[in-house]
């Protein structure tokens, strides 16, 4: 039997995002993002909460870094709050040096502790001012210039110290959850019971296009003006769950599986690696799916130095025998938690969409690797919530065997993909370093390997899973 192995210098660690952990929304000149305003709308966040305090990382970043060191992390993926560094967001708007300094301090603290920073420029918190000014992502020409200006500011400020850049976290979520379902900021949807504005049949595809083009434009700036001297790498992070047919013997379910992967992953990855949207999307969406101009294609195609992969779970997929609805974003199919025989894909967690299925991780890594010519992959998120965790006493929370097993199984699946399938994976960031603001789920759902005591002054207590992750990587990474 081949021994499962990961490279000795494999970059493993933890991920977080600005709005989920920082708090301090009005300190040192930060202005609102679309998440600050979204949280103020009654009914949008499960427990009525917001990111006003969160993990208080704006004041406790040194504790965060000490925690990372404590749990043996080699790397830390965090994101920039755009409205902290350019409060009004735009290319003519003033830069906020105090906000910028926070990230410089964080990066310095990471380096002082031997931890590699991985920076996500955008993890969903668009400056509210840009949404008000021209509709944010819906105005491609304005938005691309403002995003590139923001990206350039960050490259300029930290390019010497940051060698791993991510343009976007999960553009699928910004497009579909933000502009189709309306579950995430800014909450656009055709469903008038949820929002007075939005067109689910057209807006998500326009938003996705804007995000892709702006990603490509920022990568070009990095490659032309920074990469030659700074020598770093840059890529986008895409989310994607694995899929299994609801009925293995139904070819239309098998076909629908591929279509589901195309509508969620290839929507963004095909333009980047192949130069255009997948044929299945063009077929279903027609002219609602934008077309790349020659200039846009030149920006987008080939724009990934690495593929950033967020992955959590899997679903069963059942084809729909009827014509697709205009609001459909899945590829005219149903995704289900049980197959034809009533067998569940995985155990329940606190997140309705998340059922662990570790073998799906290995399969998806291979699918990405095969489809895109064996790119360098960084797993930029992977993790789980735990059913009822928030209601448990603290001693029980710290003994999170379910999460520890999840990580053991998923990291083993990763080692299989690398050792047995030849997938070129260079790093892995678990989601998340600590419990934090889980978007529309508020604080009821915890994803951390560290317990955060929100009532007791945001104190942090490592859970068992933090120790297990270190053990698992230590055993795979010895050569
Ligand atoms: C990711 N879904 O998002 C995000 O990048 C993180 O910020 C987040 O905290 C983490 O996963 C855990 O949820 C997702 O509904 C959020 O399918 C929701 C979904 C997928 C990904």
mmCIF file of N, CA and C in Angstrom, residues 161-251:
data_model
loop_
_atom_site.group_PDB
_atom_site.id
_atom_site.type_symbol
_atom_site.label_atom_id
_atom_site.label_comp_id
_atom_site.label_asym_id
_atom_site.label_seq_id
_atom_site.Cartn_x
_atom_site.Cartn_y
_atom_site.Cartn_z
ATOM 1 N N UNK A 161 5.408 42.021 1.532
ATOM 2 C CA UNK A 161 5.257 41.089 2.654
ATOM 3 C C UNK A 161 4.220 40.015 2.426
ATOM 4 N N UNK A 162 3.410 40.173 1.391
ATOM 5 C CA UNK A 162 2.349 39.193 1.123
ATOM 6 C C UNK A 162 2.620 38.535 -0.227
ATOM 7 N N UNK A 163 2.744 37.226 -0.235
ATOM 8 C CA UNK A 163 3.074 36.517 -1.483
ATOM 9 C C UNK A 163 1.907 35.679 -2.000
ATOM 10 N N UNK A 164 0.811 35.654 -1.255
ATOM 11 C CA UNK A 164 -0.377 34.904 -1.692
ATOM 12 C C UNK A 164 -1.578 35.835 -1.671
ATOM 13 N N UNK A 165 -2.078 36.172 -2.859
ATOM 14 C CA UNK A 165 -3.199 37.088 -2.999
ATOM 15 C C UNK A 165 -4.415 36.369 -3.576
ATOM 16 N N UNK A 166 -5.564 36.700 -3.037
ATOM 17 C CA UNK A 166 -6.829 36.176 -3.563
ATOM 18 C C UNK A 166 -7.698 37.362 -3.940
ATOM 19 N N UNK A 167 -8.175 37.369 -5.183
ATOM 20 C CA UNK A 167 -8.991 38.506 -5.630
ATOM 21 C C UNK A 167 -10.381 38.466 -5.007
ATOM 22 N N UNK A 168 -11.035 37.292 -5.105
ATOM 23 C CA UNK A 168 -12.412 37.166 -4.615
ATOM 24 C C UNK A 168 -12.615 35.882 -3.849
ATOM 25 N N UNK A 169 -13.446 35.958 -2.825
ATOM 26 C CA UNK A 169 -13.956 34.763 -2.185
ATOM 27 C C UNK A 169 -15.329 34.435 -2.757
ATOM 28 N N UNK A 170 -15.468 33.271 -3.364
ATOM 29 C CA UNK A 170 -16.768 32.718 -3.750
ATOM 30 C C UNK A 170 -17.679 33.690 -4.490
ATOM 31 N N UNK A 171 -17.308 34.052 -5.719
ATOM 32 C CA UNK A 171 -18.195 34.929 -6.496
ATOM 33 C C UNK A 171 -19.590 34.319 -6.700
ATOM 34 N N UNK A 172 -19.687 32.997 -6.639
ATOM 35 C CA UNK A 172 -21.001 32.348 -6.729
ATOM 36 C C UNK A 172 -21.927 32.877 -5.633
ATOM 37 N N UNK A 173 -21.407 33.010 -4.424
ATOM 38 C CA UNK A 173 -22.236 33.471 -3.302
ATOM 39 C C UNK A 173 -22.663 34.924 -3.495
ATOM 40 N N UNK A 174 -21.719 35.776 -3.920
ATOM 41 C CA UNK A 174 -22.091 37.177 -4.162
ATOM 42 C C UNK A 174 -23.179 37.264 -5.223
ATOM 43 N N UNK A 175 -23.072 36.441 -6.262
ATOM 44 C CA UNK A 175 -24.019 36.514 -7.372
ATOM 45 C C UNK A 175 -25.360 35.863 -7.018
ATOM 46 N N UNK A 176 -25.304 34.624 -6.572
ATOM 47 C CA UNK A 176 -26.550 33.867 -6.370
ATOM 48 C C UNK A 176 -27.199 34.215 -5.033
ATOM 49 N N UNK A 177 -26.446 34.175 -3.964
ATOM 50 C CA UNK A 177 -27.057 34.482 -2.666
ATOM 51 C C UNK A 177 -27.382 35.971 -2.558
ATOM 52 N N UNK A 178 -26.588 36.820 -3.217
ATOM 53 C CA UNK A 178 -26.806 38.265 -3.151
ATOM 54 C C UNK A 178 -27.808 38.797 -4.157
ATOM 55 N N UNK A 179 -27.930 38.136 -5.339
ATOM 56 C CA UNK A 179 -28.741 38.697 -6.429
ATOM 57 C C UNK A 179 -29.775 37.745 -7.023
ATOM 58 N N UNK A 180 -29.868 36.532 -6.462
ATOM 59 C CA UNK A 180 -30.905 35.622 -6.964
ATOM 60 C C UNK A 180 -31.828 35.204 -5.824
ATOM 61 N N UNK A 181 -31.227 34.620 -4.759
ATOM 62 C CA UNK A 181 -32.029 34.181 -3.621
ATOM 63 C C UNK A 181 -32.281 35.339 -2.655
ATOM 64 N N UNK A 182 -31.325 36.247 -2.578
ATOM 65 C CA UNK A 182 -31.477 37.411 -1.717
ATOM 66 C C UNK A 182 -31.202 37.145 -0.251
ATOM 67 N N UNK A 183 -30.535 36.034 0.003
ATOM 68 C CA UNK A 183 -30.260 35.632 1.387
ATOM 69 C C UNK A 183 -29.042 36.378 1.955
ATOM 70 N N UNK A 184 -28.200 36.865 1.066
ATOM 71 C CA UNK A 184 -27.004 37.610 1.455
ATOM 72 C C UNK A 184 -27.098 39.038 0.916
ATOM 73 N N UNK A 185 -26.321 39.946 1.508
ATOM 74 C CA UNK A 185 -26.291 41.337 1.038
ATOM 75 C C UNK A 185 -25.887 41.378 -0.435
ATOM 76 N N UNK A 186 -26.485 42.270 -1.232
ATOM 77 C CA UNK A 186 -27.466 43.286 -0.837
ATOM 78 C C UNK A 186 -28.921 42.789 -0.862
ATOM 79 N N UNK A 187 -29.132 41.506 -1.000
ATOM 80 C CA UNK A 187 -30.474 40.957 -0.837
ATOM 81 C C UNK A 187 -31.410 41.102 -2.024
ATOM 82 N N UNK A 188 -30.837 41.285 -3.217
ATOM 83 C CA UNK A 188 -31.715 41.373 -4.394
ATOM 84 C C UNK A 188 -32.331 40.017 -4.721
ATOM 85 N N UNK A 189 -33.587 40.021 -5.145
ATOM 86 C CA UNK A 189 -34.250 38.811 -5.611
ATOM 87 C C UNK A 189 -35.558 39.191 -6.303
ATOM 88 N N UNK A 190 -36.058 38.303 -7.140
ATOM 89 C CA UNK A 190 -37.372 38.514 -7.761
ATOM 90 C C UNK A 190 -38.500 38.240 -6.775
ATOM 91 N N UNK A 191 -38.170 37.576 -5.692
ATOM 92 C CA UNK A 191 -39.173 37.233 -4.685
ATOM 93 C C UNK A 191 -39.574 38.500 -3.927
ATOM 94 N N UNK A 192 -40.719 39.058 -4.265
ATOM 95 C CA UNK A 192 -41.150 40.346 -3.693
ATOM 96 C C UNK A 192 -41.550 40.248 -2.224
ATOM 97 N N UNK A 193 -41.659 39.034 -1.685
ATOM 98 C CA UNK A 193 -41.906 38.936 -0.244
ATOM 99 C C UNK A 193 -40.609 39.203 0.518
ATOM 100 N N UNK A 194 -39.466 39.099 -0.187
ATOM 101 C CA UNK A 194 -38.177 39.288 0.475
ATOM 102 C C UNK A 194 -37.535 40.620 0.145
ATOM 103 N N UNK A 195 -37.829 41.152 -1.027
ATOM 104 C CA UNK A 195 -37.132 42.359 -1.463
ATOM 105 C C UNK A 195 -37.973 43.123 -2.479
ATOM 106 N N UNK A 196 -37.878 44.440 -2.419
ATOM 107 C CA UNK A 196 -38.632 45.248 -3.384
ATOM 108 C C UNK A 196 -37.857 45.409 -4.681
ATOM 109 N N UNK A 197 -36.597 45.024 -4.671
ATOM 110 C CA UNK A 197 -35.821 45.129 -5.909
ATOM 111 C C UNK A 197 -35.089 43.828 -6.248
ATOM 112 N N UNK A 198 -34.811 43.686 -7.537
ATOM 113 C CA UNK A 198 -34.022 42.557 -7.992
ATOM 114 C C UNK A 198 -34.717 41.798 -9.099
ATOM 115 N N UNK A 199 -33.897 41.200 -9.982
ATOM 116 C CA UNK A 199 -34.400 40.320 -11.034
ATOM 117 C C UNK A 199 -33.496 39.092 -11.046
ATOM 118 N N UNK A 200 -34.009 38.032 -10.434
ATOM 119 C CA UNK A 200 -33.205 36.814 -10.265
ATOM 120 C C UNK A 200 -32.812 36.173 -11.594
ATOM 121 N N UNK A 201 -33.525 36.514 -12.660
ATOM 122 C CA UNK A 201 -33.244 35.847 -13.934
ATOM 123 C C UNK A 201 -32.083 36.493 -14.682
ATOM 124 N N UNK A 202 -31.785 37.740 -14.373
ATOM 125 C CA UNK A 202 -30.722 38.430 -15.119
ATOM 126 C C UNK A 202 -29.559 38.909 -14.248
ATOM 127 N N UNK A 203 -29.873 39.467 -13.071
ATOM 128 C CA UNK A 203 -28.817 40.139 -12.290
ATOM 129 C C UNK A 203 -27.650 39.235 -11.880
ATOM 130 N N UNK A 204 -27.919 38.013 -11.399
ATOM 131 C CA UNK A 204 -26.755 37.217 -10.955
ATOM 132 C C UNK A 204 -25.738 36.975 -12.064
ATOM 133 N N UNK A 205 -26.203 36.862 -13.292
ATOM 134 C CA UNK A 205 -25.278 36.558 -14.398
ATOM 135 C C UNK A 205 -24.463 37.792 -14.760
ATOM 136 N N UNK A 206 -25.090 38.981 -14.622
ATOM 137 C CA UNK A 206 -24.355 40.231 -14.855
ATOM 138 C C UNK A 206 -23.324 40.446 -13.748
ATOM 139 N N UNK A 207 -23.744 40.178 -12.511
ATOM 140 C CA UNK A 207 -22.832 40.342 -11.372
ATOM 141 C C UNK A 207 -21.632 39.409 -11.509
ATOM 142 N N UNK A 208 -21.900 38.154 -11.852
ATOM 143 C CA UNK A 208 -20.811 37.186 -12.018
ATOM 144 C C UNK A 208 -19.821 37.654 -13.078
ATOM 145 N N UNK A 209 -20.362 38.219 -14.143
ATOM 146 C CA UNK A 209 -19.503 38.686 -15.231
ATOM 147 C C UNK A 209 -18.611 39.844 -14.761
ATOM 148 N N UNK A 210 -19.222 40.784 -14.059
ATOM 149 C CA UNK A 210 -18.454 41.909 -13.510
ATOM 150 C C UNK A 210 -17.336 41.408 -12.595
ATOM 151 N N UNK A 211 -17.664 40.437 -11.741
ATOM 152 C CA UNK A 211 -16.659 39.930 -10.800
ATOM 153 C C UNK A 211 -15.505 39.284 -11.556
ATOM 154 N N UNK A 212 -15.822 38.497 -12.581
ATOM 155 C CA UNK A 212 -14.772 37.851 -13.369
ATOM 156 C C UNK A 212 -13.867 38.878 -14.053
ATOM 157 N N UNK A 213 -14.480 39.868 -14.673
ATOM 158 C CA UNK A 213 -13.694 40.857 -15.407
ATOM 159 C C UNK A 213 -12.814 41.654 -14.434
ATOM 160 N N UNK A 214 -13.372 42.001 -13.278
ATOM 161 C CA UNK A 214 -12.577 42.778 -12.315
ATOM 162 C C UNK A 214 -11.458 41.927 -11.719
ATOM 163 N N UNK A 215 -11.729 40.635 -11.528
ATOM 164 C CA UNK A 215 -10.664 39.722 -11.096
ATOM 165 C C UNK A 215 -9.521 39.760 -12.111
ATOM 166 N N UNK A 216 -9.877 39.589 -13.387
ATOM 167 C CA UNK A 216 -8.870 39.570 -14.451
ATOM 168 C C UNK A 216 -8.086 40.883 -14.504
ATOM 169 N N UNK A 217 -8.794 41.996 -14.326
ATOM 170 C CA UNK A 217 -8.134 43.309 -14.392
ATOM 171 C C UNK A 217 -7.153 43.476 -13.224
ATOM 172 N N UNK A 218 -7.541 43.008 -12.042
ATOM 173 C CA UNK A 218 -6.647 43.129 -10.875
ATOM 174 C C UNK A 218 -5.425 42.222 -11.040
ATOM 175 N N UNK A 219 -5.642 41.046 -11.608
ATOM 176 C CA UNK A 219 -4.515 40.133 -11.830
ATOM 177 C C UNK A 219 -3.530 40.755 -12.819
ATOM 178 N N UNK A 220 -4.063 41.399 -13.852
ATOM 179 C CA UNK A 220 -3.159 42.030 -14.817
ATOM 180 C C UNK A 220 -2.290 43.088 -14.140
ATOM 181 N N UNK A 221 -2.912 43.922 -13.299
ATOM 182 C CA UNK A 221 -2.156 44.950 -12.579
ATOM 183 C C UNK A 221 -1.078 44.302 -11.717
ATOM 184 N N UNK A 222 -1.459 43.229 -11.026
ATOM 185 C CA UNK A 222 -0.469 42.565 -10.168
ATOM 186 C C UNK A 222 0.695 42.030 -10.991
ATOM 187 N N UNK A 223 0.358 41.353 -12.091
ATOM 188 C CA UNK A 223 1.418 40.733 -12.899
ATOM 189 C C UNK A 223 2.318 41.763 -13.560
ATOM 190 N N UNK A 224 1.734 42.881 -13.979
ATOM 191 C CA UNK A 224 2.551 43.880 -14.682
ATOM 192 C C UNK A 224 3.365 44.725 -13.719
ATOM 193 N N UNK A 225 2.745 45.149 -12.620
ATOM 194 C CA UNK A 225 3.393 46.168 -11.786
ATOM 195 C C UNK A 225 3.973 45.648 -10.473
ATOM 196 N N UNK A 226 3.604 44.476 -10.054
ATOM 197 C CA UNK A 226 4.053 44.016 -8.729
ATOM 198 C C UNK A 226 4.783 42.676 -8.753
ATOM 199 N N UNK A 227 4.233 41.739 -9.489
ATOM 200 C CA UNK A 227 4.817 40.406 -9.491
ATOM 201 C C UNK A 227 6.314 40.390 -9.832
ATOM 202 N N UNK A 228 6.741 41.196 -10.829
ATOM 203 C CA UNK A 228 8.163 41.155 -11.168
ATOM 204 C C UNK A 228 9.072 41.488 -9.972
ATOM 205 N N UNK A 229 8.652 42.430 -9.125
ATOM 206 C CA UNK A 229 9.511 42.745 -7.966
ATOM 207 C C UNK A 229 9.134 41.967 -6.720
ATOM 208 N N UNK A 230 7.831 41.697 -6.533
ATOM 209 C CA UNK A 230 7.387 41.050 -5.292
ATOM 210 C C UNK A 230 7.396 39.527 -5.380
ATOM 211 N N UNK A 231 7.232 39.021 -6.596
ATOM 212 C CA UNK A 231 7.328 37.579 -6.812
ATOM 213 C C UNK A 231 6.228 36.732 -6.207
ATOM 214 N N UNK A 232 5.070 37.327 -5.924
ATOM 215 C CA UNK A 232 3.983 36.552 -5.329
ATOM 216 C C UNK A 232 3.091 35.872 -6.358
ATOM 217 N N UNK A 233 2.024 35.262 -5.880
ATOM 218 C CA UNK A 233 1.066 34.610 -6.760
ATOM 219 C C UNK A 233 -0.336 35.111 -6.432
ATOM 220 N N UNK A 234 -1.238 34.956 -7.420
ATOM 221 C CA UNK A 234 -2.594 35.492 -7.249
ATOM 222 C C UNK A 234 -3.607 34.575 -7.919
ATOM 223 N N UNK A 235 -4.771 34.453 -7.300
ATOM 224 C CA UNK A 235 -5.824 33.612 -7.873
ATOM 225 C C UNK A 235 -7.168 33.955 -7.247
ATOM 226 N N UNK A 236 -8.193 33.263 -7.711
ATOM 227 C CA UNK A 236 -9.548 33.473 -7.206
ATOM 228 C C UNK A 236 -9.950 32.249 -6.383
ATOM 229 N N UNK A 237 -10.868 32.431 -5.447
ATOM 230 C CA UNK A 237 -11.391 31.318 -4.648
ATOM 231 C C UNK A 237 -12.818 31.001 -5.082
ATOM 232 N N UNK A 238 -13.047 29.756 -5.464
ATOM 233 C CA UNK A 238 -14.387 29.326 -5.884
ATOM 234 C C UNK A 238 -14.921 28.279 -4.920
ATOM 235 N N UNK A 239 -16.212 28.372 -4.636
ATOM 236 C CA UNK A 239 -16.824 27.341 -3.802
ATOM 237 C C UNK A 239 -17.445 26.272 -4.689
ATOM 238 N N UNK A 240 -17.525 25.068 -4.168
ATOM 239 C CA UNK A 240 -18.161 23.999 -4.927
ATOM 240 C C UNK A 240 -18.333 22.768 -4.059
ATOM 241 N N UNK A 241 -19.542 22.237 -4.079
ATOM 242 C CA UNK A 241 -19.821 20.991 -3.369
ATOM 243 C C UNK A 241 -19.722 19.836 -4.360
ATOM 244 N N UNK A 242 -19.480 18.641 -3.848
ATOM 245 C CA UNK A 242 -19.479 17.475 -4.720
ATOM 246 C C UNK A 242 -20.922 17.033 -4.976
ATOM 247 N N UNK A 243 -21.127 16.218 -5.988
ATOM 248 C CA UNK A 243 -22.459 15.775 -6.389
ATOM 249 C C UNK A 243 -22.459 14.276 -6.652
ATOM 250 N N UNK A 244 -23.538 13.605 -6.259
ATOM 251 C CA UNK A 244 -23.744 12.201 -6.601
ATOM 252 C C UNK A 244 -25.159 12.092 -7.164
ATOM 253 N N UNK A 245 -25.356 11.218 -8.166
ATOM 254 C CA UNK A 245 -26.705 11.092 -8.742
ATOM 255 C C UNK A 245 -27.714 10.536 -7.730
ATOM 256 N N UNK A 246 -28.896 11.100 -7.734
ATOM 257 C CA UNK A 246 -29.985 10.638 -6.867
ATOM 258 C C UNK A 246 -30.320 9.186 -7.198
ATOM 259 N N UNK A 247 -30.342 8.896 -8.511
ATOM 260 C CA UNK A 247 -30.548 7.525 -8.981
ATOM 261 C C UNK A 247 -29.372 7.165 -9.894
ATOM 262 N N UNK A 248 -28.504 6.298 -9.389
ATOM 263 C CA UNK A 248 -27.301 5.902 -10.131
ATOM 264 C C UNK A 248 -27.599 5.332 -11.503
ATOM 265 N N UNK A 249 -28.774 4.739 -11.631
ATOM 266 C CA UNK A 249 -29.136 4.089 -12.903
ATOM 267 C C UNK A 249 -29.906 5.008 -13.842
ATOM 268 N N UNK A 250 -30.007 6.255 -13.481
ATOM 269 C CA UNK A 250 -30.729 7.213 -14.341
ATOM 270 C C UNK A 250 -29.711 8.130 -15.016
ATOM 271 N N UNK A 251 -29.457 7.907 -16.310
ATOM 272 C CA UNK A 251 -28.439 8.709 -17.005
ATOM 273 C C UNK A 251 -28.702 10.211 -16.905
#
